[in-house]
Amino acid sequence: MDENITKIDSYDLEKIEKKAFSSIFQDGIFDMILGYILVSYSLSTYLFDSLLPVWRAILSLIIYCIGIIGLFLCKRYVTQPRMGTAIFGYKRRNRQRILVIMTSILVVLTLVIMILTMTDTFQLGSLGYGTAAIFGGSILLFFMGLAFMLDFNRLYLTGSLFAIAIGLNEVFFVMNKTIYGYISQWTIGGIIMGIGITYFIIFLTKHPIKARENNE
Amino acid sequence: MSNNERKRENLKQPPFINKIIHEPARLLIISYLYVLERADLIFLQNQTQLTWGNISSHVAKLEEANYVNIEKKFVKKKPQTLVSLTDEGRKKFEEYRTIMRQFLN
């Protein structure tokens, strides 16, 4: 028991609350969603050149939706029962709501951009090098703000990587070397997903399902 | 209990310290419940790293003292035990913190 007590440096209630709140990100699902958004977006734009318009749009949507829905289901049915349920105080509940809204906006925005790109309505790179700075910078600011608000330290790293990948993709698009843009997005998306998968495996190892069966 | 025994007992633990809260495992559980509105036993177990038997017995003891409220329900046919701090438990924990601060100063 003593060693358990020493896991918390002191009886600082703020620290205890922060530790409890940050534990909701320890399953790595959020990182996997971020990484998957990058990978599936770049895969869709890559397919853009090699498939017929109808097929590329349908295939891109299928790839994107299957992954995102799969990860949300994984959170709901695999990690949530192992993690347990906690209802935080008013302040944290508001922040949790912001996280849900922001993640939904990110998912829907990617979907909209994907549809617009696939239907030839809009090209991100059409604004020149400024696009890289505008998109990369605003995405960086978005993730930094979110990480700060949620006390989610890992998001500083994954958010920065995400913003770099978007920026690089736009730079390469303007330079007419799109393949490097895809490669950078796959690589960085893969790294972010890798971080998420590592956390996911650690989480599953630490939290076997038998704990749930005993909850009677 | 003889006078000597009582004196010895008082030296081990001052009488004004709430013994229900003072036990390390219960103190940890009650600290989490103080900062959370409600939590189920799985979440508390993950956070405190106590064994299942330990956490159940300590939560039961806190319930006996009317410091926590236990709500059992079924979510999609699976049992869920939600624990929350009662007003009395909250008050006693605040008193305990004040007393401990004064005592250690």
mmCIF file of C-alpha atoms in Angstrom:
data_model
loop_
_atom_site.group_PDB
_atom_site.id
_atom_site.type_symbol
_atom_site.label_atom_id
_atom_site.label_comp_id
_atom_site.label_asym_id
_atom_site.label_seq_id
_atom_site.Cartn_x
_atom_site.Cartn_y
_atom_site.Cartn_z
ATOM 1 C CA MET A 1 0.000 0.000 0.000
ATOM 2 C CA ASP A 2 2.781 2.427 0.916
ATOM 3 C CA GLU A 3 4.242 2.285 -2.563
ATOM 4 C CA ASN A 4 0.824 3.139 -3.978
ATOM 5 C CA ILE A 5 0.587 6.179 -1.815
ATOM 6 C CA THR A 6 4.019 7.376 -2.899
ATOM 7 C CA LYS A 7 2.890 7.295 -6.535
ATOM 8 C CA ILE A 8 1.292 10.633 -5.809
ATOM 9 C CA ASP A 9 4.034 13.018 -4.677
ATOM 10 C CA SER A 10 1.855 14.659 -2.107
ATOM 11 C CA TYR A 11 -1.788 15.005 -1.224
ATOM 12 C CA ASP A 12 -2.135 17.868 -3.620
ATOM 13 C CA LEU A 13 -5.744 17.577 -4.724
ATOM 14 C CA GLU A 14 -5.093 19.495 -7.913
ATOM 15 C CA LYS A 15 -2.451 16.942 -8.890
ATOM 16 C CA ILE A 16 -4.804 14.086 -8.082
ATOM 17 C CA GLU A 17 -7.530 15.627 -10.232
ATOM 18 C CA LYS A 18 -5.090 16.279 -13.083
ATOM 19 C CA LYS A 19 -3.807 12.688 -12.892
ATOM 20 C CA ALA A 20 -7.361 11.329 -12.999
ATOM 21 C CA PHE A 21 -8.286 13.543 -15.953
ATOM 22 C CA SER A 22 -5.145 12.836 -17.972
ATOM 23 C CA SER A 23 -5.751 9.092 -17.551
ATOM 24 C CA ILE A 24 -8.586 9.311 -20.100
ATOM 25 C CA PHE A 25 -5.963 9.839 -22.837
ATOM 26 C CA GLN A 26 -3.774 6.927 -21.774
ATOM 27 C CA ASP A 27 -5.443 4.475 -24.162
ATOM 28 C CA GLY A 28 -3.839 6.182 -27.188
ATOM 29 C CA ILE A 29 -7.113 6.312 -29.166
ATOM 30 C CA PHE A 30 -6.953 10.097 -29.637
ATOM 31 C CA ASP A 31 -3.413 9.812 -31.069
ATOM 32 C CA MET A 32 -4.525 7.005 -33.372
ATOM 33 C CA ILE A 33 -7.416 9.166 -34.654
ATOM 34 C CA LEU A 34 -5.008 12.045 -35.379
ATOM 35 C CA GLY A 35 -2.553 9.770 -37.170
ATOM 36 C CA TYR A 36 -5.319 8.049 -39.111
ATOM 37 C CA ILE A 37 -6.760 11.377 -40.303
ATOM 38 C CA LEU A 38 -3.353 12.221 -41.821
ATOM 39 C CA VAL A 39 -2.761 8.799 -43.354
ATOM 40 C CA SER A 40 -6.259 8.425 -44.813
ATOM 41 C CA TYR A 41 -6.292 11.995 -46.160
ATOM 42 C CA SER A 42 -2.965 11.559 -47.935
ATOM 43 C CA LEU A 43 -4.026 8.128 -49.211
ATOM 44 C CA SER A 44 -7.203 9.667 -50.617
ATOM 45 C CA THR A 45 -5.357 12.484 -52.377
ATOM 46 C CA TYR A 46 -2.848 9.928 -53.702
ATOM 47 C CA LEU A 47 -5.716 7.856 -55.136
ATOM 48 C CA PHE A 48 -7.060 11.082 -56.652
ATOM 49 C CA ASP A 49 -4.705 10.744 -59.603
ATOM 50 C CA SER A 50 -5.060 7.034 -60.187
ATOM 51 C CA LEU A 51 -8.811 6.342 -60.051
ATOM 52 C CA LEU A 52 -11.959 7.484 -61.827
ATOM 53 C CA PRO A 53 -13.712 10.447 -60.101
ATOM 54 C CA VAL A 54 -16.651 8.421 -58.746
ATOM 55 C CA TRP A 55 -14.490 5.597 -57.425
ATOM 56 C CA ARG A 56 -11.858 7.829 -55.859
ATOM 57 C CA ALA A 57 -14.513 9.768 -53.937
ATOM 58 C CA ILE A 58 -16.300 6.632 -52.732
ATOM 59 C CA LEU A 59 -13.102 4.778 -51.854
ATOM 60 C CA SER A 60 -11.688 7.783 -49.965
ATOM 61 C CA LEU A 61 -14.852 8.128 -47.918
ATOM 62 C CA ILE A 62 -14.914 4.414 -47.146
ATOM 63 C CA ILE A 63 -11.252 4.395 -46.057
ATOM 64 C CA TYR A 64 -11.757 7.471 -43.885
ATOM 65 C CA CYS A 65 -15.084 6.494 -42.328
ATOM 66 C CA ILE A 66 -14.178 2.872 -41.588
ATOM 67 C CA GLY A 67 -11.049 3.902 -39.676
ATOM 68 C CA ILE A 68 -12.602 6.738 -37.711
ATOM 69 C CA ILE A 69 -15.771 4.800 -36.826
ATOM 70 C CA GLY A 70 -13.617 1.775 -35.939
ATOM 71 C CA LEU A 71 -11.506 3.849 -33.546
ATOM 72 C CA PHE A 72 -14.565 5.406 -31.891
ATOM 73 C CA LEU A 73 -16.077 1.916 -31.462
ATOM 74 C CA CYS A 74 -12.758 0.733 -30.036
ATOM 75 C CA LYS A 75 -12.931 3.534 -27.467
ATOM 76 C CA ARG A 76 -16.542 2.687 -26.643
ATOM 77 C CA TYR A 77 -16.274 -1.092 -26.392
ATOM 78 C CA VAL A 78 -12.609 -1.883 -25.707
ATOM 79 C CA THR A 79 -10.923 0.845 -23.701
ATOM 80 C CA GLN A 80 -13.835 2.518 -21.903
ATOM 81 C CA PRO A 81 -14.918 -0.639 -20.016
ATOM 82 C CA ARG A 82 -11.318 -1.172 -18.909
ATOM 83 C CA MET A 83 -10.797 2.452 -17.968
ATOM 84 C CA GLY A 84 -13.946 2.771 -15.902
ATOM 85 C CA THR A 85 -16.273 5.723 -15.660
ATOM 86 C CA ALA A 86 -15.678 8.999 -13.898
ATOM 87 C CA ILE A 87 -17.721 12.149 -13.892
ATOM 88 C CA PHE A 88 -15.508 15.147 -13.357
ATOM 89 C CA GLY A 89 -16.326 18.476 -11.788
ATOM 90 C CA TYR A 90 -18.082 21.281 -13.674
ATOM 91 C CA LYS A 91 -14.861 22.887 -14.991
ATOM 92 C CA ARG A 92 -13.475 19.623 -16.364
ATOM 93 C CA ARG A 93 -16.817 18.581 -17.804
ATOM 94 C CA ASN A 94 -16.803 21.772 -19.872
ATOM 95 C CA ARG A 95 -13.294 20.963 -21.086
ATOM 96 C CA GLN A 96 -14.346 17.416 -21.957
ATOM 97 C CA ARG A 97 -17.210 18.880 -23.988
ATOM 98 C CA ILE A 98 -14.734 21.150 -25.796
ATOM 99 C CA LEU A 99 -12.588 18.116 -26.620
ATOM 100 C CA VAL A 100 -15.574 16.264 -28.079
ATOM 101 C CA ILE A 101 -16.658 19.330 -30.098
ATOM 102 C CA MET A 102 -13.107 20.039 -31.360
ATOM 103 C CA THR A 103 -12.504 16.395 -32.339
ATOM 104 C CA SER A 104 -15.858 16.296 -34.147
ATOM 105 C CA ILE A 105 -15.045 19.560 -35.973
ATOM 106 C CA LEU A 106 -11.650 18.150 -37.014
ATOM 107 C CA VAL A 107 -13.210 14.910 -38.273
ATOM 108 C CA VAL A 108 -16.031 16.683 -40.177
ATOM 109 C CA LEU A 109 -13.695 19.375 -41.583
ATOM 110 C CA THR A 110 -11.333 16.701 -42.942
ATOM 111 C CA LEU A 111 -14.336 14.944 -44.481
ATOM 112 C CA VAL A 112 -15.543 18.189 -46.123
ATOM 113 C CA ILE A 113 -12.070 19.061 -47.455
ATOM 114 C CA MET A 114 -11.731 15.497 -48.713
ATOM 115 C CA ILE A 115 -15.067 15.655 -50.570
ATOM 116 C CA LEU A 116 -14.244 19.094 -52.032
ATOM 117 C CA THR A 117 -10.820 17.880 -53.178
ATOM 118 C CA MET A 118 -12.152 14.647 -54.651
ATOM 119 C CA THR A 119 -14.863 16.451 -56.585
ATOM 120 C CA ASP A 120 -12.338 18.979 -57.984
ATOM 121 C CA THR A 121 -14.194 21.852 -56.271
ATOM 122 C CA PHE A 122 -11.280 23.050 -54.178
ATOM 123 C CA GLN A 123 -7.505 22.505 -53.951
ATOM 124 C CA LEU A 124 -5.704 23.494 -50.762
ATOM 125 C CA GLY A 125 -2.495 24.292 -52.609
ATOM 126 C CA SER A 126 -4.249 26.703 -54.944
ATOM 127 C CA LEU A 127 -3.381 29.592 -52.610
ATOM 128 C CA GLY A 128 0.389 29.068 -52.994
ATOM 129 C CA TYR A 129 2.996 28.962 -50.216
ATOM 130 C CA GLY A 130 0.716 31.035 -48.025
ATOM 131 C CA THR A 131 -1.516 27.979 -47.642
ATOM 132 C CA ALA A 132 1.253 26.079 -45.887
ATOM 133 C CA ALA A 133 1.769 28.889 -43.414
ATOM 134 C CA ILE A 134 -1.956 29.526 -42.901
ATOM 135 C CA PHE A 135 -3.024 25.885 -42.542
ATOM 136 C CA GLY A 136 0.084 24.659 -40.735
ATOM 137 C CA GLY A 137 0.079 27.650 -38.378
ATOM 138 C CA SER A 138 -3.617 27.549 -37.567
ATOM 139 C CA ILE A 139 -3.528 23.779 -36.973
ATOM 140 C CA LEU A 140 -0.490 24.233 -34.720
ATOM 141 C CA LEU A 141 -2.263 26.953 -32.736
ATOM 142 C CA PHE A 142 -5.398 24.821 -32.510
ATOM 143 C CA PHE A 143 -3.538 21.838 -31.033
ATOM 144 C CA MET A 144 -1.394 23.940 -28.704
ATOM 145 C CA GLY A 145 -4.534 25.567 -27.320
ATOM 146 C CA LEU A 146 -6.255 22.217 -26.937
ATOM 147 C CA ALA A 147 -3.221 20.618 -25.240
ATOM 148 C CA PHE A 148 -2.947 23.523 -22.810
ATOM 149 C CA MET A 149 -6.651 23.505 -22.002
ATOM 150 C CA LEU A 150 -6.790 19.749 -21.455
ATOM 151 C CA ASP A 151 -3.437 19.383 -19.627
ATOM 152 C CA PHE A 152 -2.657 16.802 -22.307
ATOM 153 C CA ASN A 153 1.142 17.025 -22.683
ATOM 154 C CA ARG A 154 1.488 14.430 -25.451
ATOM 155 C CA LEU A 155 -0.729 16.549 -27.691
ATOM 156 C CA TYR A 156 1.997 19.236 -27.868
ATOM 157 C CA LEU A 157 4.131 16.680 -29.716
ATOM 158 C CA THR A 158 1.471 14.948 -31.822
ATOM 159 C CA GLY A 159 -0.268 18.251 -32.642
ATOM 160 C CA SER A 160 3.030 19.799 -33.792
ATOM 161 C CA LEU A 161 3.765 16.738 -35.944
ATOM 162 C CA PHE A 162 0.267 16.952 -37.452
ATOM 163 C CA ALA A 163 0.718 20.657 -38.286
ATOM 164 C CA ILE A 164 4.173 20.017 -39.795
ATOM 165 C CA ALA A 165 2.734 17.253 -42.015
ATOM 166 C CA ILE A 166 -0.054 19.525 -43.307
ATOM 167 C CA GLY A 167 2.419 22.372 -43.899
ATOM 168 C CA LEU A 168 4.910 20.113 -45.708
ATOM 169 C CA ASN A 169 2.172 18.652 -47.891
ATOM 170 C CA GLU A 170 1.146 22.128 -49.045
ATOM 171 C CA VAL A 171 4.766 23.187 -49.661
ATOM 172 C CA PHE A 172 5.418 20.109 -51.801
ATOM 173 C CA PHE A 173 2.133 20.643 -53.628
ATOM 174 C CA VAL A 174 3.150 24.180 -54.613
ATOM 175 C CA MET A 175 6.613 22.883 -55.629
ATOM 176 C CA ASN A 176 4.814 20.325 -57.818
ATOM 177 C CA LYS A 177 6.415 17.425 -55.920
ATOM 178 C CA THR A 178 3.209 15.999 -54.495
ATOM 179 C CA ILE A 179 4.648 12.535 -53.938
ATOM 180 C CA TYR A 180 6.960 13.967 -51.228
ATOM 181 C CA GLY A 181 3.905 15.513 -49.625
ATOM 182 C CA TYR A 182 2.197 12.116 -49.487
ATOM 183 C CA ILE A 183 5.332 10.485 -48.136
ATOM 184 C CA SER A 184 5.708 13.100 -45.406
ATOM 185 C CA GLN A 185 2.036 12.708 -44.419
ATOM 186 C CA TRP A 186 2.225 8.908 -44.376
ATOM 187 C CA THR A 187 5.430 8.991 -42.376
ATOM 188 C CA ILE A 188 4.273 11.544 -39.833
ATOM 189 C CA GLY A 189 0.774 10.028 -39.668
ATOM 190 C CA GLY A 190 2.396 6.643 -39.152
ATOM 191 C CA ILE A 191 4.569 8.030 -36.339
ATOM 192 C CA ILE A 192 1.535 9.565 -34.594
ATOM 193 C CA MET A 193 -0.419 6.318 -35.024
ATOM 194 C CA GLY A 194 2.611 4.404 -33.749
ATOM 195 C CA ILE A 195 2.636 6.537 -30.586
ATOM 196 C CA GLY A 196 -1.091 5.829 -30.158
ATOM 197 C CA ILE A 197 -0.695 2.091 -30.780
ATOM 198 C CA THR A 198 2.156 1.910 -28.251
ATOM 199 C CA TYR A 199 -0.017 3.599 -25.616
ATOM 200 C CA PHE A 200 -2.932 1.332 -26.605
ATOM 201 C CA ILE A 201 -0.854 -1.833 -26.125
ATOM 202 C CA ILE A 202 0.503 -0.595 -22.793
ATOM 203 C CA PHE A 203 -3.047 0.265 -21.742
ATOM 204 C CA LEU A 204 -4.411 -3.184 -22.667
ATOM 205 C CA THR A 205 -1.552 -4.899 -20.850
ATOM 206 C CA LYS A 206 -2.140 -2.845 -17.728
ATOM 207 C CA HIS A 207 -5.920 -3.144 -17.744
ATOM 208 C CA PRO A 208 -7.124 -6.686 -18.424
ATOM 209 C CA ILE A 209 -10.871 -7.110 -18.909
ATOM 210 C CA LYS A 210 -11.314 -9.350 -15.853
ATOM 211 C CA ALA A 211 -11.601 -6.225 -13.681
ATOM 212 C CA ARG A 212 -14.894 -5.405 -15.378
ATOM 213 C CA GLU A 213 -16.368 -8.835 -14.681
ATOM 214 C CA ASN A 214 -15.783 -8.292 -10.995
ATOM 215 C CA ASN A 215 -17.622 -5.007 -10.909
ATOM 216 C CA GLU A 216 -20.673 -6.306 -9.128
ATOM 217 C CA MET B 1 -8.816 0.198 28.537
ATOM 218 C CA SER B 2 -6.467 1.284 31.341
ATOM 219 C CA ASN B 3 -5.077 4.831 31.546
ATOM 220 C CA ASN B 4 -1.640 3.685 30.441
ATOM 221 C CA GLU B 5 -3.052 1.859 27.469
ATOM 222 C CA ARG B 6 -5.102 4.925 26.510
ATOM 223 C CA LYS B 7 -2.013 7.151 26.766
ATOM 224 C CA ARG B 8 -0.046 4.748 24.596
ATOM 225 C CA GLU B 9 -2.880 4.695 22.048
ATOM 226 C CA ASN B 10 -3.034 8.493 22.003
ATOM 227 C CA LEU B 11 0.697 8.654 21.333
ATOM 228 C CA LYS B 12 0.247 6.368 18.326
ATOM 229 C CA GLN B 13 -2.565 8.441 16.885
ATOM 230 C CA PRO B 14 -3.971 11.682 18.257
ATOM 231 C CA PRO B 15 -7.666 11.227 19.197
ATOM 232 C CA PHE B 16 -8.883 14.184 17.091
ATOM 233 C CA ILE B 17 -7.763 12.592 13.823
ATOM 234 C CA ASN B 18 -10.602 10.954 11.914
ATOM 235 C CA LYS B 19 -9.500 7.310 11.885
ATOM 236 C CA ILE B 20 -11.855 6.336 9.088
ATOM 237 C CA ILE B 21 -10.253 8.827 6.709
ATOM 238 C CA HIS B 22 -6.735 8.539 8.114
ATOM 239 C CA GLU B 23 -6.204 4.986 6.818
ATOM 240 C CA PRO B 24 -3.923 5.400 3.717
ATOM 241 C CA ALA B 25 -6.074 3.442 1.245
ATOM 242 C CA ARG B 26 -9.273 5.180 2.322
ATOM 243 C CA LEU B 27 -7.529 8.541 2.274
ATOM 244 C CA LEU B 28 -6.526 7.899 -1.327
ATOM 245 C CA ILE B 29 -10.052 6.807 -2.305
ATOM 246 C CA ILE B 30 -11.672 9.765 -0.579
ATOM 247 C CA SER B 31 -9.168 12.184 -2.175
ATOM 248 C CA TYR B 32 -10.192 10.993 -5.637
ATOM 249 C CA LEU B 33 -13.861 11.172 -4.772
ATOM 250 C CA TYR B 34 -13.356 14.700 -3.441
ATOM 251 C CA VAL B 35 -12.072 15.937 -6.826
ATOM 252 C CA LEU B 36 -14.473 13.855 -8.925
ATOM 253 C CA GLU B 37 -18.215 14.136 -8.919
ATOM 254 C CA ARG B 38 -18.696 10.379 -9.272
ATOM 255 C CA ALA B 39 -16.615 7.373 -10.307
ATOM 256 C CA ASP B 40 -17.126 3.674 -10.695
ATOM 257 C CA LEU B 41 -15.048 1.082 -8.874
ATOM 258 C CA ILE B 42 -13.008 0.232 -11.990
ATOM 259 C CA PHE B 43 -11.902 3.848 -12.406
ATOM 260 C CA LEU B 44 -11.043 4.105 -8.710
ATOM 261 C CA GLN B 45 -9.126 0.845 -8.839
ATOM 262 C CA ASN B 46 -7.118 1.998 -11.870
ATOM 263 C CA GLN B 47 -6.275 5.269 -10.191
ATOM 264 C CA THR B 48 -5.433 3.945 -6.738
ATOM 265 C CA GLN B 49 -3.857 0.640 -7.879
ATOM 266 C CA LEU B 50 -5.507 -1.101 -4.918
ATOM 267 C CA THR B 51 -6.625 -4.698 -5.289
ATOM 268 C CA TRP B 52 -10.294 -5.371 -6.016
ATOM 269 C CA GLY B 53 -10.918 -6.832 -2.549
ATOM 270 C CA ASN B 54 -9.182 -3.914 -0.878
ATOM 271 C CA ILE B 55 -11.098 -1.258 -2.720
ATOM 272 C CA SER B 56 -14.453 -2.969 -2.148
ATOM 273 C CA SER B 57 -13.905 -3.336 1.578
ATOM 274 C CA HIS B 58 -12.646 0.231 2.022
ATOM 275 C CA VAL B 59 -15.522 1.675 0.014
ATOM 276 C CA ALA B 60 -17.945 -0.418 2.104
ATOM 277 C CA LYS B 61 -16.377 0.995 5.267
ATOM 278 C CA LEU B 62 -16.750 4.530 3.948
ATOM 279 C CA GLU B 63 -20.370 3.773 3.106
ATOM 280 C CA GLU B 64 -20.976 2.463 6.646
ATOM 281 C CA ALA B 65 -19.702 5.776 7.972
ATOM 282 C CA ASN B 66 -22.041 7.557 5.534
ATOM 283 C CA TYR B 67 -19.077 9.252 3.851
ATOM 284 C CA VAL B 68 -19.842 7.832 0.413
ATOM 285 C CA ASN B 69 -22.943 6.976 -1.516
ATOM 286 C CA ILE B 70 -22.981 3.769 -3.569
ATOM 287 C CA GLU B 71 -25.264 3.511 -6.556
ATOM 288 C CA LYS B 72 -25.550 0.157 -8.314
ATOM 289 C CA LYS B 73 -27.047 0.016 -11.755
ATOM 290 C CA PHE B 74 -26.947 -1.892 -15.018
ATOM 291 C CA VAL B 75 -25.541 -0.302 -18.153
ATOM 292 C CA LYS B 76 -26.347 -2.415 -21.211
ATOM 293 C CA LYS B 77 -26.876 -5.485 -18.996
ATOM 294 C CA LYS B 78 -23.521 -4.990 -17.274
ATOM 295 C CA PRO B 79 -23.319 -4.056 -13.594
ATOM 296 C CA GLN B 80 -21.834 -0.698 -12.695
ATOM 297 C CA THR B 81 -21.091 0.542 -9.184
ATOM 298 C CA LEU B 82 -20.879 4.307 -8.959
ATOM 299 C CA VAL B 83 -19.408 5.897 -5.855
ATOM 300 C CA SER B 84 -19.747 9.523 -4.822
ATOM 301 C CA LEU B 85 -18.875 11.503 -1.742
ATOM 302 C CA THR B 86 -21.813 12.477 0.484
ATOM 303 C CA ASP B 87 -22.086 15.993 1.901
ATOM 304 C CA GLU B 88 -21.030 14.598 5.250
ATOM 305 C CA GLY B 89 -18.037 12.827 3.698
ATOM 306 C CA ARG B 90 -17.006 16.040 1.969
ATOM 307 C CA LYS B 91 -17.316 17.983 5.214
ATOM 308 C CA LYS B 92 -15.356 15.372 7.199
ATOM 309 C CA PHE B 93 -12.593 15.288 4.588
ATOM 310 C CA GLU B 94 -12.286 19.090 4.688
ATOM 311 C CA GLU B 95 -12.150 18.955 8.482
ATOM 312 C CA TYR B 96 -9.508 16.225 8.289
ATOM 313 C CA ARG B 97 -7.362 18.315 5.924
ATOM 314 C CA THR B 98 -7.605 21.364 8.189
ATOM 315 C CA ILE B 99 -6.754 19.340 11.296
ATOM 316 C CA MET B 100 -3.822 17.616 9.609
ATOM 317 C CA ARG B 101 -2.449 20.922 8.354
ATOM 318 C CA GLN B 102 -2.671 22.409 11.844
ATOM 319 C CA PHE B 103 -1.270 19.268 13.429
ATOM 320 C CA LEU B 104 1.737 19.075 11.110
ATOM 321 C CA ASN B 105 2.494 22.778 11.365
#
